[in-house]
Every structure is written in structure tokens, then in C-alpha cells.
PDB file of C-alpha atoms in Angstrom:
ATOM      1  CA  UNK A   2     -70.520  -9.157  56.752  1.00  0.00           C
ATOM      2  CA  UNK A   3     -71.097 -10.428  60.293  1.00  0.00           C
ATOM      3  CA  UNK A   4     -67.744 -12.192  60.196  1.00  0.00           C
ATOM      4  CA  UNK A   5     -65.733  -9.096  59.332  1.00  0.00           C
ATOM      5  CA  UNK A   6     -67.252  -6.909  62.019  1.00  0.00           C
ATOM      6  CA  UNK A   7     -67.529  -9.523  64.797  1.00  0.00           C
ATOM      7  CA  UNK A   8     -64.104 -11.043  64.483  1.00  0.00           C
ATOM      8  CA  UNK A   9     -62.182  -8.599  62.348  1.00  0.00           C
ATOM      9  CA  UNK A  10     -59.166  -7.572  64.385  1.00  0.00           C
ATOM     10  CA  UNK A  11     -59.767  -8.940  67.811  1.00  0.00           C
ATOM     11  CA  UNK A  12     -60.236  -5.490  69.317  1.00  0.00           C
ATOM     12  CA  UNK A  13     -63.741  -6.310  70.541  1.00  0.00           C
ATOM     13  CA  UNK A  14     -64.722  -9.894  71.101  1.00  0.00           C
ATOM     14  CA  UNK A  15     -68.333 -11.068  70.763  1.00  0.00           C
ATOM     15  CA  UNK A  16     -70.456 -10.189  73.759  1.00  0.00           C
ATOM     16  CA  UNK A  17     -71.825 -12.864  76.039  1.00  0.00           C
ATOM     17  CA  UNK A  18     -70.666 -16.275  77.155  1.00  0.00           C
ATOM     18  CA  UNK A  19     -70.015 -19.586  75.512  1.00  0.00           C
ATOM     19  CA  UNK A  20     -73.308 -19.734  73.682  1.00  0.00           C
ATOM     20  CA  UNK A  21     -72.659 -16.477  71.906  1.00  0.00           C
ATOM     21  CA  UNK A  22     -69.163 -17.582  70.890  1.00  0.00           C
ATOM     22  CA  UNK A  23     -70.578 -20.791  69.436  1.00  0.00           C
ATOM     23  CA  UNK A  24     -73.231 -18.869  67.567  1.00  0.00           C
ATOM     24  CA  UNK A  25     -70.665 -16.566  66.084  1.00  0.00           C
ATOM     25  CA  UNK A  26     -68.628 -19.514  64.940  1.00  0.00           C
ATOM     26  CA  UNK A  27     -71.647 -21.075  63.230  1.00  0.00           C
ATOM     27  CA  UNK A  28     -72.435 -17.835  61.447  1.00  0.00           C
ATOM     28  CA  UNK A  29     -68.804 -17.587  60.289  1.00  0.00           C
ATOM     29  CA  UNK A  30     -68.837 -21.064  58.809  1.00  0.00           C
ATOM     30  CA  UNK A  31     -72.195 -20.512  57.167  1.00  0.00           C
ATOM     31  CA  UNK A  32     -71.199 -17.231  55.558  1.00  0.00           C
ATOM     32  CA  UNK A  33     -67.594 -17.974  54.716  1.00  0.00           C
ATOM     33  CA  UNK A  34     -67.770 -21.464  53.235  1.00  0.00           C
ATOM     34  CA  UNK A  35     -69.576 -20.479  49.998  1.00  0.00           C
ATOM     35  CA  UNK A  36     -67.346 -17.436  49.525  1.00  0.00           C
ATOM     36  CA  UNK A  37     -64.180 -19.343  48.690  1.00  0.00           C
ATOM     37  CA  UNK A  38     -63.973 -19.704  44.895  1.00  0.00           C
ATOM     38  CA  UNK A  39     -63.434 -23.082  43.282  1.00  0.00           C
ATOM     39  CA  UNK A  40     -59.839 -23.528  42.149  1.00  0.00           C
ATOM     40  CA  UNK A  41     -60.656 -23.703  38.444  1.00  0.00           C
ATOM     41  CA  UNK A  42     -63.968 -21.864  38.167  1.00  0.00           C
ATOM     42  CA  UNK A  43     -63.082 -18.276  39.084  1.00  0.00           C
ATOM     43  CA  UNK A  44     -62.890 -16.052  36.024  1.00  0.00           C
ATOM     44  CA  UNK A  45     -60.163 -13.494  35.531  1.00  0.00           C
ATOM     45  CA  UNK A  46     -62.659 -10.684  36.129  1.00  0.00           C
ATOM     46  CA  UNK A  47     -63.898 -12.276  39.347  1.00  0.00           C
ATOM     47  CA  UNK A  48     -60.327 -12.803  40.551  1.00  0.00           C
ATOM     48  CA  UNK A  49     -59.439  -9.154  39.946  1.00  0.00           C
ATOM     49  CA  UNK A  50     -62.549  -8.003  41.784  1.00  0.00           C
ATOM     50  CA  UNK A  51     -61.921 -10.304  44.747  1.00  0.00           C
ATOM     51  CA  UNK A  52     -58.231  -9.373  44.952  1.00  0.00           C
ATOM     52  CA  UNK A  53     -58.976  -5.653  44.911  1.00  0.00           C
ATOM     53  CA  UNK A  54     -61.708  -6.057  47.480  1.00  0.00           C
ATOM     54  CA  UNK A  55     -59.306  -7.884  49.781  1.00  0.00           C
ATOM     55  CA  UNK A  56     -56.843  -5.018  49.427  1.00  0.00           C
ATOM     56  CA  UNK A  57     -59.578  -2.469  50.213  1.00  0.00           C
ATOM     57  CA  UNK A  58     -60.592  -4.432  53.300  1.00  0.00           C
ATOM     58  CA  UNK A  59     -56.990  -4.659  54.490  1.00  0.00           C
ATOM     59  CA  UNK A  60     -56.537  -0.926  53.912  1.00  0.00           C
ATOM     60  CA  UNK A  61     -59.390  -0.336  56.368  1.00  0.00           C
ATOM     61  CA  UNK A  62     -57.881  -2.677  58.941  1.00  0.00           C
ATOM     62  CA  UNK A  63     -54.310  -1.360  58.507  1.00  0.00           C
ATOM     63  CA  UNK A  64     -54.641   2.318  57.523  1.00  0.00           C
ATOM     64  CA  UNK A  65     -51.265   2.870  59.201  1.00  0.00           C
ATOM     65  CA  UNK A  66     -49.430   0.102  57.279  1.00  0.00           C
ATOM     66  CA  UNK A  67     -45.799   1.059  56.727  1.00  0.00           C
ATOM     67  CA  UNK A  68     -42.349  -0.453  56.198  1.00  0.00           C
ATOM     68  CA  UNK A  69     -41.369  -2.008  59.511  1.00  0.00           C
ATOM     69  CA  UNK A  70     -37.681  -1.221  59.263  1.00  0.00           C
ATOM     70  CA  UNK A  71     -36.473   1.925  61.014  1.00  0.00           C
ATOM     71  CA  UNK A  72     -34.713   4.288  58.616  1.00  0.00           C
ATOM     72  CA  UNK A  73     -34.089   7.989  58.128  1.00  0.00           C
ATOM     73  CA  UNK A  74     -32.697   7.987  54.582  1.00  0.00           C
ATOM     74  CA  UNK A  75     -32.330   5.680  51.558  1.00  0.00           C
ATOM     75  CA  UNK A  76     -28.878   4.480  52.685  1.00  0.00           C
ATOM     76  CA  UNK A  77     -30.195   3.309  56.035  1.00  0.00           C
ATOM     77  CA  UNK A  78     -33.144   1.604  54.353  1.00  0.00           C
ATOM     78  CA  UNK A  79     -31.096  -0.355  51.827  1.00  0.00           C
ATOM     79  CA  UNK A  80     -28.654  -1.504  54.521  1.00  0.00           C
ATOM     80  CA  UNK A  81     -31.458  -2.453  56.928  1.00  0.00           C
ATOM     81  CA  UNK A  82     -33.283  -4.373  54.202  1.00  0.00           C
ATOM     82  CA  UNK A  83     -30.167  -6.375  53.352  1.00  0.00           C
ATOM     83  CA  UNK A  84     -29.710  -7.141  57.055  1.00  0.00           C
ATOM     84  CA  UNK A  85     -33.332  -8.315  57.387  1.00  0.00           C
ATOM     85  CA  UNK A  86     -32.635 -11.544  55.466  1.00  0.00           C
ATOM     86  CA  UNK A  87     -33.134 -14.632  57.673  1.00  0.00           C
ATOM     87  CA  UNK A  88     -34.135 -12.575  60.706  1.00  0.00           C
ATOM     88  CA  UNK A  89     -36.908 -10.271  61.885  1.00  0.00           C
ATOM     89  CA  UNK A  90     -37.282  -6.571  61.218  1.00  0.00           C
ATOM     90  CA  UNK A  91     -37.414  -6.168  64.989  1.00  0.00           C
ATOM     91  CA  UNK A  92     -33.952  -7.655  65.415  1.00  0.00           C
ATOM     92  CA  UNK A  93     -32.611  -5.427  62.642  1.00  0.00           C
ATOM     93  CA  UNK A  94     -34.179  -2.344  64.226  1.00  0.00           C
ATOM     94  CA  UNK A  95     -32.578  -3.217  67.541  1.00  0.00           C
ATOM     95  CA  UNK A  96     -29.184  -3.562  65.863  1.00  0.00           C
ATOM     96  CA  UNK A  97     -28.932  -0.744  63.314  1.00  0.00           C
ATOM     97  CA  UNK A  98     -28.865   2.232  65.738  1.00  0.00           C
ATOM     98  CA  UNK A  99     -25.347   1.255  66.835  1.00  0.00           C
ATOM     99  CA  UNK A 100     -24.298   0.572  63.238  1.00  0.00           C
ATOM    100  CA  UNK A 101     -25.489   3.912  61.865  1.00  0.00           C
ATOM    101  CA  UNK A 102     -24.216   5.842  64.880  1.00  0.00           C
ATOM    102  CA  UNK A 103     -20.691   4.589  64.103  1.00  0.00           C
ATOM    103  CA  UNK A 104     -20.980   4.540  60.294  1.00  0.00           C
ATOM    104  CA  UNK A 105     -23.539   7.178  59.227  1.00  0.00           C
ATOM    105  CA  UNK A 106     -22.566   7.360  55.533  1.00  0.00           C
ATOM    106  CA  UNK A 107     -21.655   4.911  52.757  1.00  0.00           C
ATOM    107  CA  UNK A 108     -18.105   6.246  52.838  1.00  0.00           C
ATOM    108  CA  UNK A 109     -17.846   5.520  56.573  1.00  0.00           C
ATOM    109  CA  UNK A 110     -19.146   1.968  56.260  1.00  0.00           C
ATOM    110  CA  UNK A 111     -17.043   1.299  53.165  1.00  0.00           C
ATOM    111  CA  UNK A 112     -13.885   2.069  55.166  1.00  0.00           C
ATOM    112  CA  UNK A 113     -14.971   0.142  58.268  1.00  0.00           C
ATOM    113  CA  UNK A 114     -13.006  -2.661  59.900  1.00  0.00           C
ATOM    114  CA  UNK A 115     -15.003  -5.813  59.009  1.00  0.00           C
ATOM    115  CA  UNK A 116     -14.418  -7.363  62.431  1.00  0.00           C
ATOM    116  CA  UNK A 117     -15.943  -4.339  64.156  1.00  0.00           C
ATOM    117  CA  UNK A 118     -18.967  -4.428  61.855  1.00  0.00           C
ATOM    118  CA  UNK A 119     -19.342  -8.180  62.411  1.00  0.00           C
ATOM    119  CA  UNK A 120     -19.518  -7.630  66.154  1.00  0.00           C
ATOM    120  CA  UNK A 121     -22.325  -5.106  65.744  1.00  0.00           C
ATOM    121  CA  UNK A 122     -24.269  -7.291  63.315  1.00  0.00           C
ATOM    122  CA  UNK A 123     -23.812 -10.531  65.229  1.00  0.00           C
ATOM    123  CA  UNK A 124     -27.400 -10.465  66.661  1.00  0.00           C
ATOM    124  CA  UNK A 125     -28.908 -10.497  63.151  1.00  0.00           C
ATOM    125  CA  UNK A 126     -27.423 -13.901  62.250  1.00  0.00           C
ATOM    126  CA  UNK A 127     -25.231 -14.727  59.232  1.00  0.00           C
ATOM    127  CA  UNK A 128     -23.262 -11.688  60.377  1.00  0.00           C
ATOM    128  CA  UNK A 129     -20.116 -12.417  58.358  1.00  0.00           C
ATOM    129  CA  UNK A 130     -21.982 -12.637  55.062  1.00  0.00           C
ATOM    130  CA  UNK A 131     -24.065  -9.586  55.966  1.00  0.00           C
ATOM    131  CA  UNK A 132     -20.953  -7.613  56.905  1.00  0.00           C
ATOM    132  CA  UNK A 133     -19.416  -8.433  53.545  1.00  0.00           C
ATOM    133  CA  UNK A 134     -22.632  -7.384  51.772  1.00  0.00           C
ATOM    134  CA  UNK A 135     -23.179  -4.038  53.527  1.00  0.00           C
ATOM    135  CA  UNK A 136     -19.514  -3.044  53.263  1.00  0.00           C
ATOM    136  CA  UNK A 137     -19.546  -4.080  49.611  1.00  0.00           C
ATOM    137  CA  UNK A 138     -22.688  -2.150  48.758  1.00  0.00           C
ATOM    138  CA  UNK A 139     -21.316   0.858  50.647  1.00  0.00           C
ATOM    139  CA  UNK A 140     -18.148   0.750  48.571  1.00  0.00           C
ATOM    140  CA  UNK A 141     -20.228   0.513  45.399  1.00  0.00           C
ATOM    141  CA  UNK A 142     -22.328   3.497  46.468  1.00  0.00           C
ATOM    142  CA  UNK A 143     -19.223   5.534  47.293  1.00  0.00           C
ATOM    143  CA  UNK A 144     -17.297   4.605  44.149  1.00  0.00           C
ATOM    144  CA  UNK A 145     -20.035   4.353  41.533  1.00  0.00           C
ATOM    145  CA  UNK A 146     -22.860   6.609  42.721  1.00  0.00           C
ATOM    146  CA  UNK A 147     -21.168   9.429  44.600  1.00  0.00           C
ATOM    147  CA  UNK A 148     -22.288   8.128  47.987  1.00  0.00           C
ATOM    148  CA  UNK A 149     -25.974   8.314  47.017  1.00  0.00           C
ATOM    149  CA  UNK A 150     -28.432   5.436  46.736  1.00  0.00           C
ATOM    150  CA  UNK A 151     -29.646   5.265  43.127  1.00  0.00           C
ATOM    151  CA  UNK A 152     -33.351   5.539  42.432  1.00  0.00           C
ATOM    152  CA  UNK A 153     -33.477   3.085  39.520  1.00  0.00           C
ATOM    153  CA  UNK A 154     -34.159  -0.637  39.707  1.00  0.00           C
ATOM    154  CA  UNK A 155     -31.431  -1.520  37.235  1.00  0.00           C
ATOM    155  CA  UNK A 156     -28.828   0.302  39.365  1.00  0.00           C
ATOM    156  CA  UNK A 157     -30.005  -0.997  42.731  1.00  0.00           C
ATOM    157  CA  UNK A 158     -29.845  -4.673  41.761  1.00  0.00           C
ATOM    158  CA  UNK A 159     -26.173  -4.248  40.843  1.00  0.00           C
ATOM    159  CA  UNK A 160     -25.303  -3.524  44.474  1.00  0.00           C
ATOM    160  CA  UNK A 161     -23.920  -6.455  46.525  1.00  0.00           C
ATOM    161  CA  UNK A 162     -26.693  -8.185  48.452  1.00  0.00           C
ATOM    162  CA  UNK A 163     -29.487  -6.280  46.710  1.00  0.00           C
ATOM    163  CA  UNK A 164     -32.067  -8.245  44.734  1.00  0.00           C
ATOM    164  CA  UNK A 165     -35.440  -7.239  43.308  1.00  0.00           C
ATOM    165  CA  UNK A 166     -37.228  -7.552  46.661  1.00  0.00           C
ATOM    166  CA  UNK A 167     -34.787  -5.227  48.402  1.00  0.00           C
ATOM    167  CA  UNK A 168     -34.771  -2.873  45.428  1.00  0.00           C
ATOM    168  CA  UNK A 169     -38.557  -2.515  45.470  1.00  0.00           C
ATOM    169  CA  UNK A 170     -38.557  -1.884  49.219  1.00  0.00           C
ATOM    170  CA  UNK A 171     -36.135   0.992  48.644  1.00  0.00           C
ATOM    171  CA  UNK A 172     -37.877   2.338  45.534  1.00  0.00           C
ATOM    172  CA  UNK A 173     -41.327   2.245  47.093  1.00  0.00           C
ATOM    173  CA  UNK A 174     -40.475   3.617  50.519  1.00  0.00           C
ATOM    174  CA  UNK A 175     -37.488   5.900  49.947  1.00  0.00           C
ATOM    175  CA  UNK A 176     -38.309   7.209  46.475  1.00  0.00           C
ATOM    176  CA  UNK A 177     -42.078   6.807  46.182  1.00  0.00           C
ATOM    177  CA  UNK A 178     -41.809   4.617  43.086  1.00  0.00           C
ATOM    178  CA  UNK A 179     -44.300   1.719  42.932  1.00  0.00           C
ATOM    179  CA  UNK A 180     -43.061  -1.799  43.483  1.00  0.00           C
ATOM    180  CA  UNK A 181     -44.246  -5.129  44.873  1.00  0.00           C
ATOM    181  CA  UNK A 182     -42.239  -6.623  47.724  1.00  0.00           C
ATOM    182  CA  UNK A 183     -42.436 -10.400  47.431  1.00  0.00           C
ATOM    183  CA  UNK A 184     -41.209 -11.577  50.827  1.00  0.00           C
ATOM    184  CA  UNK A 185     -42.173 -14.832  52.556  1.00  0.00           C
ATOM    185  CA  UNK A 186     -45.382 -13.353  53.980  1.00  0.00           C
ATOM    186  CA  UNK A 187     -46.460 -11.973  50.620  1.00  0.00           C
ATOM    187  CA  UNK A 188     -45.771 -15.282  48.874  1.00  0.00           C
ATOM    188  CA  UNK A 189     -47.708 -17.266  51.463  1.00  0.00           C
ATOM    189  CA  UNK A 190     -50.799 -15.075  51.466  1.00  0.00           C
ATOM    190  CA  UNK A 191     -51.242 -14.506  47.737  1.00  0.00           C
ATOM    191  CA  UNK A 192     -51.032 -18.251  47.209  1.00  0.00           C
ATOM    192  CA  UNK A 193     -53.530 -18.907  50.003  1.00  0.00           C
ATOM    193  CA  UNK A 194     -55.863 -16.400  48.397  1.00  0.00           C
ATOM    194  CA  UNK A 195     -55.423 -18.090  44.992  1.00  0.00           C
ATOM    195  CA  UNK A 196     -54.189 -14.895  43.379  1.00  0.00           C
ATOM    196  CA  UNK A 197     -51.461 -16.992  41.785  1.00  0.00           C
ATOM    197  CA  UNK A 198     -50.120 -20.539  41.690  1.00  0.00           C
ATOM    198  CA  UNK A 199     -46.591 -19.348  40.917  1.00  0.00           C
ATOM    199  CA  UNK A 200     -43.771 -20.154  43.337  1.00  0.00           C
ATOM    200  CA  UNK A 201     -40.904 -18.044  41.963  1.00  0.00           C
ATOM    201  CA  UNK A 202     -40.779 -14.474  43.360  1.00  0.00           C
ATOM    202  CA  UNK A 203     -40.384 -12.740  39.989  1.00  0.00           C
ATOM    203  CA  UNK A 204     -43.359 -14.630  38.547  1.00  0.00           C
ATOM    204  CA  UNK A 205     -45.451 -13.911  41.642  1.00  0.00           C
ATOM    205  CA  UNK A 206     -44.531 -10.250  41.302  1.00  0.00           C
ATOM    206  CA  UNK A 207     -45.614 -10.154  37.657  1.00  0.00           C
ATOM    207  CA  UNK A 208     -48.847 -12.099  38.180  1.00  0.00           C
ATOM    208  CA  UNK A 209     -50.043 -10.200  41.230  1.00  0.00           C
ATOM    209  CA  UNK A 210     -48.946  -6.884  39.739  1.00  0.00           C
ATOM    210  CA  UNK A 211     -51.314  -7.536  36.862  1.00  0.00           C
ATOM    211  CA  UNK A 212     -54.297  -7.607  39.225  1.00  0.00           C
ATOM    212  CA  UNK A 213     -53.790  -4.065  40.506  1.00  0.00           C
ATOM    213  CA  UNK A 214     -53.041  -0.571  39.204  1.00  0.00           C
ATOM    214  CA  UNK A 215     -49.333   0.153  39.467  1.00  0.00           C
ATOM    215  CA  UNK A 216     -50.033   3.068  41.805  1.00  0.00           C
ATOM    216  CA  UNK A 217     -51.304   0.600  44.456  1.00  0.00           C
ATOM    217  CA  UNK A 218     -48.348  -1.792  44.429  1.00  0.00           C
ATOM    218  CA  UNK A 219     -46.353  -0.361  47.345  1.00  0.00           C
ATOM    219  CA  UNK A 220     -49.269  -0.063  49.754  1.00  0.00           C
ATOM    220  CA  UNK A 221     -50.608  -3.438  48.618  1.00  0.00           C
ATOM    221  CA  UNK A 222     -47.296  -4.937  49.731  1.00  0.00           C
ATOM    222  CA  UNK A 223     -47.576  -3.268  53.140  1.00  0.00           C
ATOM    223  CA  UNK A 224     -51.180  -4.406  53.615  1.00  0.00           C
ATOM    224  CA  UNK A 225     -50.417  -8.027  52.741  1.00  0.00           C
ATOM    225  CA  UNK A 226     -47.217  -8.192  54.818  1.00  0.00           C
ATOM    226  CA  UNK A 227     -48.906  -6.551  57.811  1.00  0.00           C
ATOM    227  CA  UNK A 228     -51.720  -9.102  57.609  1.00  0.00           C
ATOM    228  CA  UNK A 229     -49.293 -12.001  57.291  1.00  0.00           C
ATOM    229  CA  UNK A 230     -47.379 -10.927  60.370  1.00  0.00           C
ATOM    230  CA  UNK A 231     -50.403 -10.191  62.519  1.00  0.00           C
ATOM    231  CA  UNK A 232     -53.193 -12.584  61.585  1.00  0.00           C
ATOM    232  CA  UNK A 233     -52.527 -14.938  58.649  1.00  0.00           C
ATOM    233  CA  UNK A 234     -49.522 -16.698  60.143  1.00  0.00           C
ATOM    234  CA  UNK A 235     -47.622 -19.509  58.476  1.00  0.00           C
ATOM    235  CA  UNK A 236     -48.330 -22.249  61.021  1.00  0.00           C
ATOM    236  CA  UNK A 237     -51.421 -21.090  62.890  1.00  0.00           C
ATOM    237  CA  UNK A 238     -53.447 -18.555  60.895  1.00  0.00           C
ATOM    238  CA  UNK A 239     -56.072 -16.863  63.061  1.00  0.00           C
ATOM    239  CA  UNK A 240     -58.984 -17.504  60.684  1.00  0.00           C
ATOM    240  CA  UNK A 241     -61.599 -16.718  63.329  1.00  0.00           C
ATOM    241  CA  UNK A 242     -60.168 -13.202  63.767  1.00  0.00           C
ATOM    242  CA  UNK A 243     -59.620 -12.484  60.082  1.00  0.00           C
ATOM    243  CA  UNK A 244     -61.350  -9.469  58.491  1.00  0.00           C
ATOM    244  CA  UNK A 245     -61.281 -11.007  55.018  1.00  0.00           C
ATOM    245  CA  UNK A 246     -62.519 -14.483  55.966  1.00  0.00           C
ATOM    246  CA  UNK A 247     -65.536 -14.280  53.608  1.00  0.00           C
ATOM    247  CA  UNK A 248     -63.159 -13.679  50.696  1.00  0.00           C
ATOM    248  CA  UNK A 249     -60.552 -16.310  51.531  1.00  0.00           C
ATOM    249  CA  UNK A 250     -60.456 -19.706  49.790  1.00  0.00           C
ATOM    250  CA  UNK A 251     -58.180 -20.993  52.565  1.00  0.00           C
ATOM    251  CA  UNK A 252     -60.550 -20.174  55.422  1.00  0.00           C
ATOM    252  CA  UNK A 253     -60.477 -23.020  57.921  1.00  0.00           C
ATOM    253  CA  UNK A 254     -56.788 -23.886  57.564  1.00  0.00           C
ATOM    254  CA  UNK A 255     -56.269 -22.184  60.896  1.00  0.00           C
ATOM    255  CA  UNK A 256     -58.206 -21.639  64.126  1.00  0.00           C
ATOM    256  CA  UNK A 257     -61.814 -20.621  63.338  1.00  0.00           C
ATOM    257  CA  UNK A 258     -63.106 -20.113  66.868  1.00  0.00           C
ATOM    258  CA  UNK A 259     -63.109 -16.307  67.403  1.00  0.00           C
ATOM    259  CA  UNK A 260     -61.967 -16.425  71.032  1.00  0.00           C
ATOM    260  CA  UNK A 261     -59.166 -18.914  70.380  1.00  0.00           C
ATOM    261  CA  UNK A 262     -58.133 -17.033  67.233  1.00  0.00           C
ATOM    262  CA  UNK A 263     -57.779 -13.767  69.137  1.00  0.00           C
ATOM    263  CA  UNK A 264     -55.143 -15.385  71.324  1.00  0.00           C
ATOM    264  CA  UNK A 265     -53.006 -15.993  68.212  1.00  0.00           C
ATOM    265  CA  UNK A 266     -52.884 -12.341  67.154  1.00  0.00           C
ATOM    266  CA  UNK A 267     -49.529 -10.585  67.105  1.00  0.00           C
ATOM    267  CA  UNK A 268     -48.268  -7.019  67.428  1.00  0.00           C
ATOM    268  CA  UNK A 269     -50.830  -4.292  67.932  1.00  0.00           C
ATOM    269  CA  UNK A 270     -53.759  -6.648  67.162  1.00  0.00           C
ATOM    270  CA  UNK A 271     -52.721  -8.733  70.130  1.00  0.00           C
ATOM    271  CA  UNK A 272     -51.610  -5.815  72.270  1.00  0.00           C
ATOM    272  CA  UNK A 273     -47.891  -6.456  71.799  1.00  0.00           C
ATOM    273  CA  UNK A 274     -45.059  -4.204  70.557  1.00  0.00           C
ATOM    274  CA  UNK A 275     -44.557  -3.950  66.815  1.00  0.00           C
ATOM    275  CA  UNK A 276     -41.313  -4.159  64.859  1.00  0.00           C
ATOM    276  CA  UNK A 277     -40.060  -0.563  64.923  1.00  0.00           C
ATOM    277  CA  UNK A 278     -38.363   1.338  67.714  1.00  0.00           C
ATOM    278  CA  UNK A 279     -39.451   4.585  66.033  1.00  0.00           C
ATOM    279  CA  UNK A 280     -42.748   3.821  64.244  1.00  0.00           C
ATOM    280  CA  UNK A 281     -44.802   6.399  62.325  1.00  0.00           C
ATOM    281  CA  UNK A 282     -47.128   8.559  64.404  1.00  0.00           C
ATOM    282  CA  UNK A 283     -50.187   7.100  62.645  1.00  0.00           C
ATOM    283  CA  UNK A 284     -49.237   3.668  63.957  1.00  0.00           C
ATOM    284  CA  UNK A 285     -48.892   4.975  67.506  1.00  0.00           C
ATOM    285  CA  UNK A 286     -52.189   6.853  67.215  1.00  0.00           C
ATOM    286  CA  UNK A 287     -53.866   3.574  66.232  1.00  0.00           C
ATOM    287  CA  UNK A 288     -52.656   1.909  69.415  1.00  0.00           C
ATOM    288  CA  UNK A 289     -49.397   0.448  68.135  1.00  0.00           C
ATOM    289  CA  UNK A 290     -46.522   0.091  70.564  1.00  0.00           C
ATOM    290  CA  UNK A 291     -42.854   0.708  69.699  1.00  0.00           C
ATOM    291  CA  UNK A 292     -40.428  -2.204  70.011  1.00  0.00           C
ATOM    292  CA  UNK A 293     -37.937  -2.376  72.869  1.00  0.00           C
ATOM    293  CA  UNK A 294     -34.261  -1.560  72.191  1.00  0.00           C
ATOM    294  CA  UNK A 295     -31.670  -4.320  71.981  1.00  0.00           C
ATOM    295  CA  UNK A 296     -31.132  -5.969  75.336  1.00  0.00           C
ATOM    296  CA  UNK A 297     -34.285  -4.579  76.948  1.00  0.00           C
ATOM    297  CA  UNK A 298     -36.509  -6.871  78.940  1.00  0.00           C
TER     298      UNK A 298
END
């Protein structure tokens, strides 16, 4: 496990000069290359074991993993999740304080002037469609659910702008009910890890869900999404700084040199602010930095 400890999260680089860095790289290649399973030879049992081990490793690296949208109640979470489409959680977190200060309840947002809401949501992109969605779901909550966000999947997906991904975010993080959040990061990583060959979110959800106990689904989603945002990026994955390199069939698709890989790390792994303005205390205790408010810096 030299790779995991030497280049895990980029918090401590290998000691020494260029020779040491080269040696570390050689060790990584030597240890990691045989670990990636052949595409058609891995048994179901081996896949389950590898998948669960990856999740355990990620749980050690991200013990503070959490939803990266700021929210104080289920209503704020469902609205923020709808707004997060085609933008970053950071941008949503910088925008929602003004929205919820002016419209704190579903009834308030349902009765809002669309043009005023559009102006607030403009920074999130697609602001007209998002305004229509959040006002529509607020009206549905006020008229059909007494102003309360329902805690059932079948009810949540009936709300305007709410699909299965959004519903599982709300169920898992506002109601403590297990669900798998298949966002772009989750899709990319589980396919890189050969957990599934599926491309449709609902099929990915079903396939990956079958590899883990239901009780682990919500935190599994956080672990995978955290890793996708911080290390296993879409264009330049930081393979040389990855804690699960020995378990990854896609090792080598990104930068394998430990020192170069560390420069690709994002958020707290790279010493930068995370997504939330008001992150959990565990995240701050681990060295995470809160995001700046809208318009700062």
C-alpha cells in the first residue's frame, strides 16, 4: 500500500528531491498495474469486494463527506438541488442566501414575482427555466402538501423540476432515507472503476446499488462525488495523488507523477475553498475552507 500512503491526498508529498519522486512513481506503476481487473475476467464476488473496499478507502480519506449545498431545511435543499443543474454547488450556495432571505417558505416563493426571482437566480444560468421550476414546485408544495416537502420518492418526483437524482439527494440528506445520487461525477467514476457499463442514470443506480447494502447508499454517493470533484476529475484525473490507485482499472488515464498530480487537486486537498459557505464543523476541523460569498474576491 505504498501508493495509498505516499500519494493519497497530497497532504504530504514524498520526501527528498527528484530521485525520490521518480522512485515513488516507479513503485506506483509496479504496484498498481496488476491491480486493475481485466474487463471480462472479474467475477461478481470480486467486483463486490473491490467496490466495497474502494468505498471503505474513500471513507477514510473523506470522513467529513457531506452534501455540498447549503441548506437549513428540506425546502431549501430541494430548491438548491434544482438550481444546481448546469452549474456548480458553489454558485448555488452564493445565490440562495438572497433567495431564501426574501422567500423563506414555499408559500412565499409560490407567490413571488417571476421577474424578481429571475434577477436573483441569474448567476446560476438558465435562470428563466429555473425560476419557473422553483416557483412551480413551491406552488405544488403549498397546494398539495401543506407547505411541507414530502418524504416519499413517489411524491417528490411529481414536483416540477424534481427527478430521481434530486429526490434521492433530498431523501438521503433531509430525511435520512438511503438513496444513490447519480450525478455526472458519480457516473464518470463508477464507469472508470468498472462497477457498471450502463450509461442511463436509473440503470447505473440499480446496478451500483446492488453492490452495496442499502444503508450505505447515501454516504457512498458523498464519497464518490467528493472524490470526483477533488481528485478523479473528468479531463485531468490526478492518478498520482489517488488513494485508491491500486484498485482502479483506469489508473494511468491521468497524471501519474505524484508531484504533478498534487498540483491538480481541488478544494481542501489542494488548499482551496470548498463549495459551501456554511460547511459542517467536521469539514472545517479537517482543514476545509468555506467558500466566499457571491461577489467576493
